[in-house]
PDB file of C-alpha atoms in Angstrom:
ATOM      1  CA  VAL A   1      19.813 -48.307  10.515  1.00  0.00           C
ATOM      2  CA  ASN A   2      21.382 -51.488   9.197  1.00  0.00           C
ATOM      3  CA  ALA A   3      19.153 -53.656  11.397  1.00  0.00           C
ATOM      4  CA  TYR A   4      16.013 -51.805  10.359  1.00  0.00           C
ATOM      5  CA  LEU A   5      16.829 -52.010   6.649  1.00  0.00           C
ATOM      6  CA  ALA A   6      17.412 -55.763   7.010  1.00  0.00           C
ATOM      7  CA  TRP A   7      14.104 -56.226   8.866  1.00  0.00           C
ATOM      8  CA  GLU A   8      12.297 -54.059   6.327  1.00  0.00           C
ATOM      9  CA  GLU A   9      13.547 -56.233   3.470  1.00  0.00           C
ATOM     10  CA  VAL A  10      13.090 -59.655   5.073  1.00  0.00           C
ATOM     11  CA  TYR A  11       9.871 -58.920   6.985  1.00  0.00           C
ATOM     12  CA  GLN A  12       8.486 -56.761   4.135  1.00  0.00           C
ATOM     13  CA  LEU A  13       7.655 -53.952   6.562  1.00  0.00           C
ATOM     14  CA  SER A  14       7.232 -51.269   3.919  1.00  0.00           C
ATOM     15  CA  GLU A  15       4.294 -53.017   2.234  1.00  0.00           C
ATOM     16  CA  ARG A  16       1.782 -51.517   4.671  1.00  0.00           C
ATOM     17  CA  PRO A  17       1.762 -49.944   8.124  1.00  0.00           C
ATOM     18  CA  THR A  18       1.244 -52.537  10.813  1.00  0.00           C
ATOM     19  CA  CYS A  19       0.558 -52.579  14.510  1.00  0.00           C
ATOM     20  CA  HIS A  20       3.557 -53.889  16.447  1.00  0.00           C
ATOM     21  CA  LEU A  21       3.471 -55.277  19.967  1.00  0.00           C
ATOM     22  CA  GLN A  22       6.239 -54.180  22.327  1.00  0.00           C
ATOM     23  CA  MET A  23       6.903 -57.258  24.406  1.00  0.00           C
ATOM     24  CA  ALA A  24      10.433 -56.719  25.693  1.00  0.00           C
ATOM     25  CA  SER A  25      11.504 -54.741  28.729  1.00  0.00           C
ATOM     26  CA  PHE A  26      12.867 -51.267  27.923  1.00  0.00           C
ATOM     27  CA  SER A  27      16.261 -52.451  29.258  1.00  0.00           C
ATOM     28  CA  PHE A  28      16.440 -55.427  26.842  1.00  0.00           C
ATOM     29  CA  ASP A  29      17.975 -54.842  23.395  1.00  0.00           C
ATOM     30  CA  VAL A  30      14.957 -56.491  21.742  1.00  0.00           C
ATOM     31  CA  PHE A  31      12.855 -53.485  22.830  1.00  0.00           C
ATOM     32  CA  THR A  32      14.886 -51.369  20.410  1.00  0.00           C
ATOM     33  CA  GLY A  33      13.882 -53.742  17.619  1.00  0.00           C
ATOM     34  CA  ASP A  34      10.188 -53.503  18.532  1.00  0.00           C
ATOM     35  CA  MET A  35      10.360 -49.706  18.593  1.00  0.00           C
ATOM     36  CA  VAL A  36      12.486 -49.242  15.470  1.00  0.00           C
ATOM     37  CA  ARG A  37      10.454 -51.668  13.343  1.00  0.00           C
ATOM     38  CA  ALA A  38       7.218 -49.876  14.247  1.00  0.00           C
ATOM     39  CA  LEU A  39       8.359 -46.283  13.999  1.00  0.00           C
ATOM     40  CA  CYS A  40      10.542 -46.591  10.886  1.00  0.00           C
ATOM     41  CA  SER A  41       7.863 -48.504   8.968  1.00  0.00           C
ATOM     42  CA  GLY A  42       5.116 -46.008   9.830  1.00  0.00           C
ATOM     43  CA  GLY A  43       3.365 -48.510  12.052  1.00  0.00           C
ATOM     44  CA  LYS A  44       1.913 -48.246  15.521  1.00  0.00           C
ATOM     45  CA  LEU A  45       3.689 -49.530  18.637  1.00  0.00           C
ATOM     46  CA  VAL A  46       1.476 -50.970  21.377  1.00  0.00           C
ATOM     47  CA  LEU A  47       3.199 -50.921  24.767  1.00  0.00           C
ATOM     48  CA  CYS A  48       2.518 -54.115  26.676  1.00  0.00           C
ATOM     49  CA  ASP A  49       2.932 -54.150  30.450  1.00  0.00           C
ATOM     50  CA  ARG A  50       4.392 -57.129  32.268  1.00  0.00           C
ATOM     51  CA  GLU A  51       0.993 -58.123  33.685  1.00  0.00           C
ATOM     52  CA  HIS A  52      -0.268 -58.839  30.148  1.00  0.00           C
ATOM     53  CA  LEU A  53       2.783 -60.904  29.246  1.00  0.00           C
ATOM     54  CA  LEU A  54       2.261 -63.229  32.166  1.00  0.00           C
ATOM     55  CA  ASP A  55      -1.492 -63.579  31.595  1.00  0.00           C
ATOM     56  CA  ALA A  56      -2.131 -65.108  28.170  1.00  0.00           C
ATOM     57  CA  GLU A  57      -5.814 -64.163  28.143  1.00  0.00           C
ATOM     58  CA  LYS A  58      -5.021 -60.476  28.821  1.00  0.00           C
ATOM     59  CA  LEU A  59      -2.239 -60.567  26.220  1.00  0.00           C
ATOM     60  CA  TYR A  60      -4.556 -62.042  23.596  1.00  0.00           C
ATOM     61  CA  GLN A  61      -7.322 -59.538  24.375  1.00  0.00           C
ATOM     62  CA  LEU A  62      -4.806 -56.665  24.101  1.00  0.00           C
ATOM     63  CA  MET A  63      -3.672 -57.977  20.713  1.00  0.00           C
ATOM     64  CA  LEU A  64      -7.273 -58.184  19.480  1.00  0.00           C
ATOM     65  CA  ARG A  65      -8.307 -54.797  20.898  1.00  0.00           C
ATOM     66  CA  GLU A  66      -5.294 -52.967  19.431  1.00  0.00           C
ATOM     67  CA  LYS A  67      -5.355 -54.951  16.160  1.00  0.00           C
ATOM     68  CA  VAL A  68      -1.752 -56.119  16.625  1.00  0.00           C
ATOM     69  CA  ASP A  69      -0.553 -57.928  13.516  1.00  0.00           C
ATOM     70  CA  CYS A  70       3.210 -57.970  14.118  1.00  0.00           C
ATOM     71  CA  ALA A  71       4.912 -59.271  17.269  1.00  0.00           C
ATOM     72  CA  GLU A  72       8.172 -60.765  18.462  1.00  0.00           C
ATOM     73  CA  PHE A  73       7.984 -63.126  21.422  1.00  0.00           C
ATOM     74  CA  VAL A  74      10.386 -65.204  23.450  1.00  0.00           C
ATOM     75  CA  PRO A  75       9.428 -68.902  23.297  1.00  0.00           C
ATOM     76  CA  ALA A  76       8.199 -69.003  26.932  1.00  0.00           C
ATOM     77  CA  VAL A  77       5.605 -66.261  26.320  1.00  0.00           C
ATOM     78  CA  LEU A  78       4.546 -67.788  23.007  1.00  0.00           C
ATOM     79  CA  ARG A  79       4.174 -71.241  24.615  1.00  0.00           C
ATOM     80  CA  ASN A  80       1.903 -69.759  27.273  1.00  0.00           C
ATOM     81  CA  LEU A  81      -0.154 -67.903  24.655  1.00  0.00           C
ATOM     82  CA  ILE A  82      -0.544 -71.015  22.489  1.00  0.00           C
ATOM     83  CA  GLN A  83      -1.642 -73.060  25.513  1.00  0.00           C
ATOM     84  CA  TYR A  84      -4.332 -70.464  26.203  1.00  0.00           C
ATOM     85  CA  LEU A  85      -5.439 -70.454  22.548  1.00  0.00           C
ATOM     86  CA  GLU A  86      -5.632 -74.231  22.555  1.00  0.00           C
ATOM     87  CA  GLU A  87      -7.761 -74.302  25.715  1.00  0.00           C
ATOM     88  CA  SER A  88     -10.048 -71.469  24.567  1.00  0.00           C
ATOM     89  CA  GLU A  89     -10.226 -72.665  20.937  1.00  0.00           C
ATOM     90  CA  GLN A  90      -9.013 -69.347  19.524  1.00  0.00           C
ATOM     91  CA  ARG A  91      -6.457 -68.519  16.845  1.00  0.00           C
ATOM     92  CA  LEU A  92      -3.908 -65.978  15.614  1.00  0.00           C
ATOM     93  CA  ASP A  93      -5.358 -65.634  12.111  1.00  0.00           C
ATOM     94  CA  PHE A  94      -5.077 -61.845  12.346  1.00  0.00           C
ATOM     95  CA  MET A  95      -1.267 -61.930  12.650  1.00  0.00           C
ATOM     96  CA  GLN A  96       0.822 -61.024   9.616  1.00  0.00           C
ATOM     97  CA  LEU A  97       4.242 -61.509  11.219  1.00  0.00           C
ATOM     98  CA  LEU A  98       5.001 -63.619  14.279  1.00  0.00           C
ATOM     99  CA  VAL A  99       8.673 -63.716  15.248  1.00  0.00           C
ATOM    100  CA  CYS A 100      10.038 -65.888  18.032  1.00  0.00           C
ATOM    101  CA  GLY A 101      13.585 -65.473  19.279  1.00  0.00           C
ATOM    102  CA  SER A 102      16.028 -64.944  22.153  1.00  0.00           C
ATOM    103  CA  ASP A 103      15.946 -68.632  23.120  1.00  0.00           C
ATOM    104  CA  SER A 104      15.889 -72.099  21.575  1.00  0.00           C
ATOM    105  CA  TRP A 105      12.681 -73.914  20.711  1.00  0.00           C
ATOM    106  CA  TYR A 106      11.829 -77.192  18.995  1.00  0.00           C
ATOM    107  CA  ALA A 107      10.526 -77.993  15.534  1.00  0.00           C
ATOM    108  CA  SER A 108       7.537 -79.710  17.170  1.00  0.00           C
ATOM    109  CA  GLU A 109       6.638 -76.352  18.742  1.00  0.00           C
ATOM    110  CA  TYR A 110       7.150 -74.571  15.417  1.00  0.00           C
ATOM    111  CA  SER A 111       4.632 -76.959  13.814  1.00  0.00           C
ATOM    112  CA  LYS A 112       2.193 -76.588  16.698  1.00  0.00           C
ATOM    113  CA  PHE A 113       2.426 -72.757  16.717  1.00  0.00           C
ATOM    114  CA  ARG A 114       1.936 -72.759  12.942  1.00  0.00           C
ATOM    115  CA  GLN A 115      -1.435 -74.510  13.412  1.00  0.00           C
ATOM    116  CA  PHE A 116      -2.764 -71.470  15.320  1.00  0.00           C
ATOM    117  CA  CYS A 117      -1.745 -69.010  12.597  1.00  0.00           C
ATOM    118  CA  GLY A 118      -3.543 -67.969   9.459  1.00  0.00           C
ATOM    119  CA  SER A 119      -2.334 -68.966   6.019  1.00  0.00           C
ATOM    120  CA  GLN A 120      -0.865 -65.468   5.509  1.00  0.00           C
ATOM    121  CA  THR A 121       0.959 -65.432   8.874  1.00  0.00           C
ATOM    122  CA  ARG A 122       4.725 -65.611   8.632  1.00  0.00           C
ATOM    123  CA  LEU A 123       6.204 -67.544  11.590  1.00  0.00           C
ATOM    124  CA  ILE A 124       9.899 -66.756  11.908  1.00  0.00           C
ATOM    125  CA  ASN A 125      12.641 -67.874  14.272  1.00  0.00           C
ATOM    126  CA  SER A 126      15.143 -65.070  14.814  1.00  0.00           C
ATOM    127  CA  PHE A 127      18.644 -65.499  16.181  1.00  0.00           C
ATOM    128  CA  GLY A 128      21.081 -62.902  17.325  1.00  0.00           C
ATOM    129  CA  ILE A 129      23.609 -61.853  19.869  1.00  0.00           C
ATOM    130  CA  THR A 130      23.963 -58.502  21.594  1.00  0.00           C
ATOM    131  CA  GLU A 131      27.229 -57.776  19.767  1.00  0.00           C
ATOM    132  CA  ALA A 132      25.426 -57.917  16.424  1.00  0.00           C
ATOM    133  CA  THR A 133      22.573 -55.432  16.998  1.00  0.00           C
ATOM    134  CA  ILE A 134      19.812 -57.819  18.073  1.00  0.00           C
ATOM    135  CA  ASP A 135      19.197 -60.150  15.091  1.00  0.00           C
ATOM    136  CA  SER A 136      21.785 -61.832  12.875  1.00  0.00           C
ATOM    137  CA  SER A 137      19.767 -64.549  11.166  1.00  0.00           C
ATOM    138  CA  TYR A 138      16.254 -65.821  10.635  1.00  0.00           C
ATOM    139  CA  PHE A 139      14.528 -69.072   9.764  1.00  0.00           C
ATOM    140  CA  GLU A 140      11.159 -69.380   8.094  1.00  0.00           C
ATOM    141  CA  ASN A 141       9.978 -72.905   7.334  1.00  0.00           C
ATOM    142  CA  THR A 142       8.209 -73.130   4.038  1.00  0.00           C
ATOM    143  CA  GLU A 143       8.968 -76.606   2.745  1.00  0.00           C
ATOM    144  CA  ILE A 144      11.814 -78.051   4.814  1.00  0.00           C
ATOM    145  CA  ALA A 145      10.918 -81.163   6.798  1.00  0.00           C
ATOM    146  CA  LEU A 146      12.256 -80.957  10.337  1.00  0.00           C
ATOM    147  CA  SER A 147      12.534 -83.720  12.885  1.00  0.00           C
ATOM    148  CA  THR A 148      10.191 -82.889  15.793  1.00  0.00           C
ATOM    149  CA  ASP A 149      12.972 -83.261  18.385  1.00  0.00           C
ATOM    150  CA  GLN A 150      15.313 -80.943  16.446  1.00  0.00           C
ATOM    151  CA  LEU A 151      15.837 -77.349  17.525  1.00  0.00           C
ATOM    152  CA  VAL A 152      14.452 -74.797  15.080  1.00  0.00           C
ATOM    153  CA  PRO A 153      17.438 -73.772  12.905  1.00  0.00           C
ATOM    154  CA  ILE A 154      18.870 -70.260  13.106  1.00  0.00           C
ATOM    155  CA  GLY A 155      18.460 -70.033   9.338  1.00  0.00           C
ATOM    156  CA  LYS A 156      20.225 -67.651   7.022  1.00  0.00           C
ATOM    157  CA  PRO A 157      21.814 -64.280   7.697  1.00  0.00           C
ATOM    158  CA  PHE A 158      19.938 -61.014   7.424  1.00  0.00           C
ATOM    159  CA  PRO A 159      21.153 -58.644   4.668  1.00  0.00           C
ATOM    160  CA  ASN A 160      24.596 -57.113   5.395  1.00  0.00           C
ATOM    161  CA  THR A 161      25.386 -59.977   7.793  1.00  0.00           C
ATOM    162  CA  GLN A 162      27.688 -62.936   7.287  1.00  0.00           C
ATOM    163  CA  LEU A 163      27.700 -66.201   9.245  1.00  0.00           C
ATOM    164  CA  TYR A 164      30.745 -68.463   9.322  1.00  0.00           C
ATOM    165  CA  ILE A 165      31.333 -71.805  11.020  1.00  0.00           C
ATOM    166  CA  LEU A 166      35.032 -71.952  11.840  1.00  0.00           C
ATOM    167  CA  ASP A 167      37.351 -74.464  13.501  1.00  0.00           C
ATOM    168  CA  ALA A 168      39.884 -73.780  16.274  1.00  0.00           C
ATOM    169  CA  ASN A 169      42.292 -72.379  13.645  1.00  0.00           C
ATOM    170  CA  LEU A 170      39.649 -69.962  12.328  1.00  0.00           C
ATOM    171  CA  GLN A 171      39.257 -71.967   9.124  1.00  0.00           C
ATOM    172  CA  PRO A 172      35.825 -72.684   7.601  1.00  0.00           C
ATOM    173  CA  VAL A 173      34.523 -76.177   8.281  1.00  0.00           C
ATOM    174  CA  PRO A 174      32.583 -78.265   5.739  1.00  0.00           C
ATOM    175  CA  ILE A 175      28.806 -78.657   6.058  1.00  0.00           C
ATOM    176  CA  GLY A 176      27.967 -81.085   8.849  1.00  0.00           C
ATOM    177  CA  VAL A 177      31.226 -80.589  10.758  1.00  0.00           C
ATOM    178  CA  ALA A 178      31.021 -78.948  14.193  1.00  0.00           C
ATOM    179  CA  GLY A 179      32.650 -75.588  14.646  1.00  0.00           C
ATOM    180  CA  GLU A 180      32.096 -72.223  16.251  1.00  0.00           C
ATOM    181  CA  LEU A 181      29.733 -69.593  14.858  1.00  0.00           C
ATOM    182  CA  TYR A 182      31.330 -66.300  13.819  1.00  0.00           C
ATOM    183  CA  ILE A 183      29.230 -63.337  12.779  1.00  0.00           C
ATOM    184  CA  GLY A 184      30.369 -60.440  10.619  1.00  0.00           C
ATOM    185  CA  GLY A 185      28.890 -57.521   8.763  1.00  0.00           C
ATOM    186  CA  ALA A 186      27.724 -53.934   9.045  1.00  0.00           C
ATOM    187  CA  GLY A 187      25.712 -54.546  12.233  1.00  0.00           C
ATOM    188  CA  LEU A 188      28.563 -55.987  14.275  1.00  0.00           C
ATOM    189  CA  ALA A 189      29.468 -53.880  17.308  1.00  0.00           C
TER     190      ALA A 189
END
């Protein structure tokens, strides 16, 4: 419930029903996010078999046919899809929300992916760990200049989540000083 309410607020899921793509395996915690976001927001959940995930053309055609406008991908699948779009000169203008998470990706890729989206498409990097109910933070670049060789930041915490960078003595470190990430809040297992 906490995770859904955070997604609803940040992703603005209650504004209108959407069509969500289920990309993750049923055994992966991200599947729960796909399902919960769709069902709790009154949207439709399109089940995507593995064959479509590995074939960018089939994936794209499924998204068009089912009118998918909300999806969460891992970077590897999104890279493959973008390569196909580039080669076939097609776009993702129909997407409202495009979330990429579960692995690191670079700011250069963020900029490239953004070029295939419509002006209304929100491109978000999500970050989370299993112990914190899927997602803990999100990053959406609106005006921040990123170095192309920099990893996309994990951003700010979702509602009811706290992020702390602590040293070996569990004391907060100043901005720019290396430490270890600690996550707290209602969604922590």
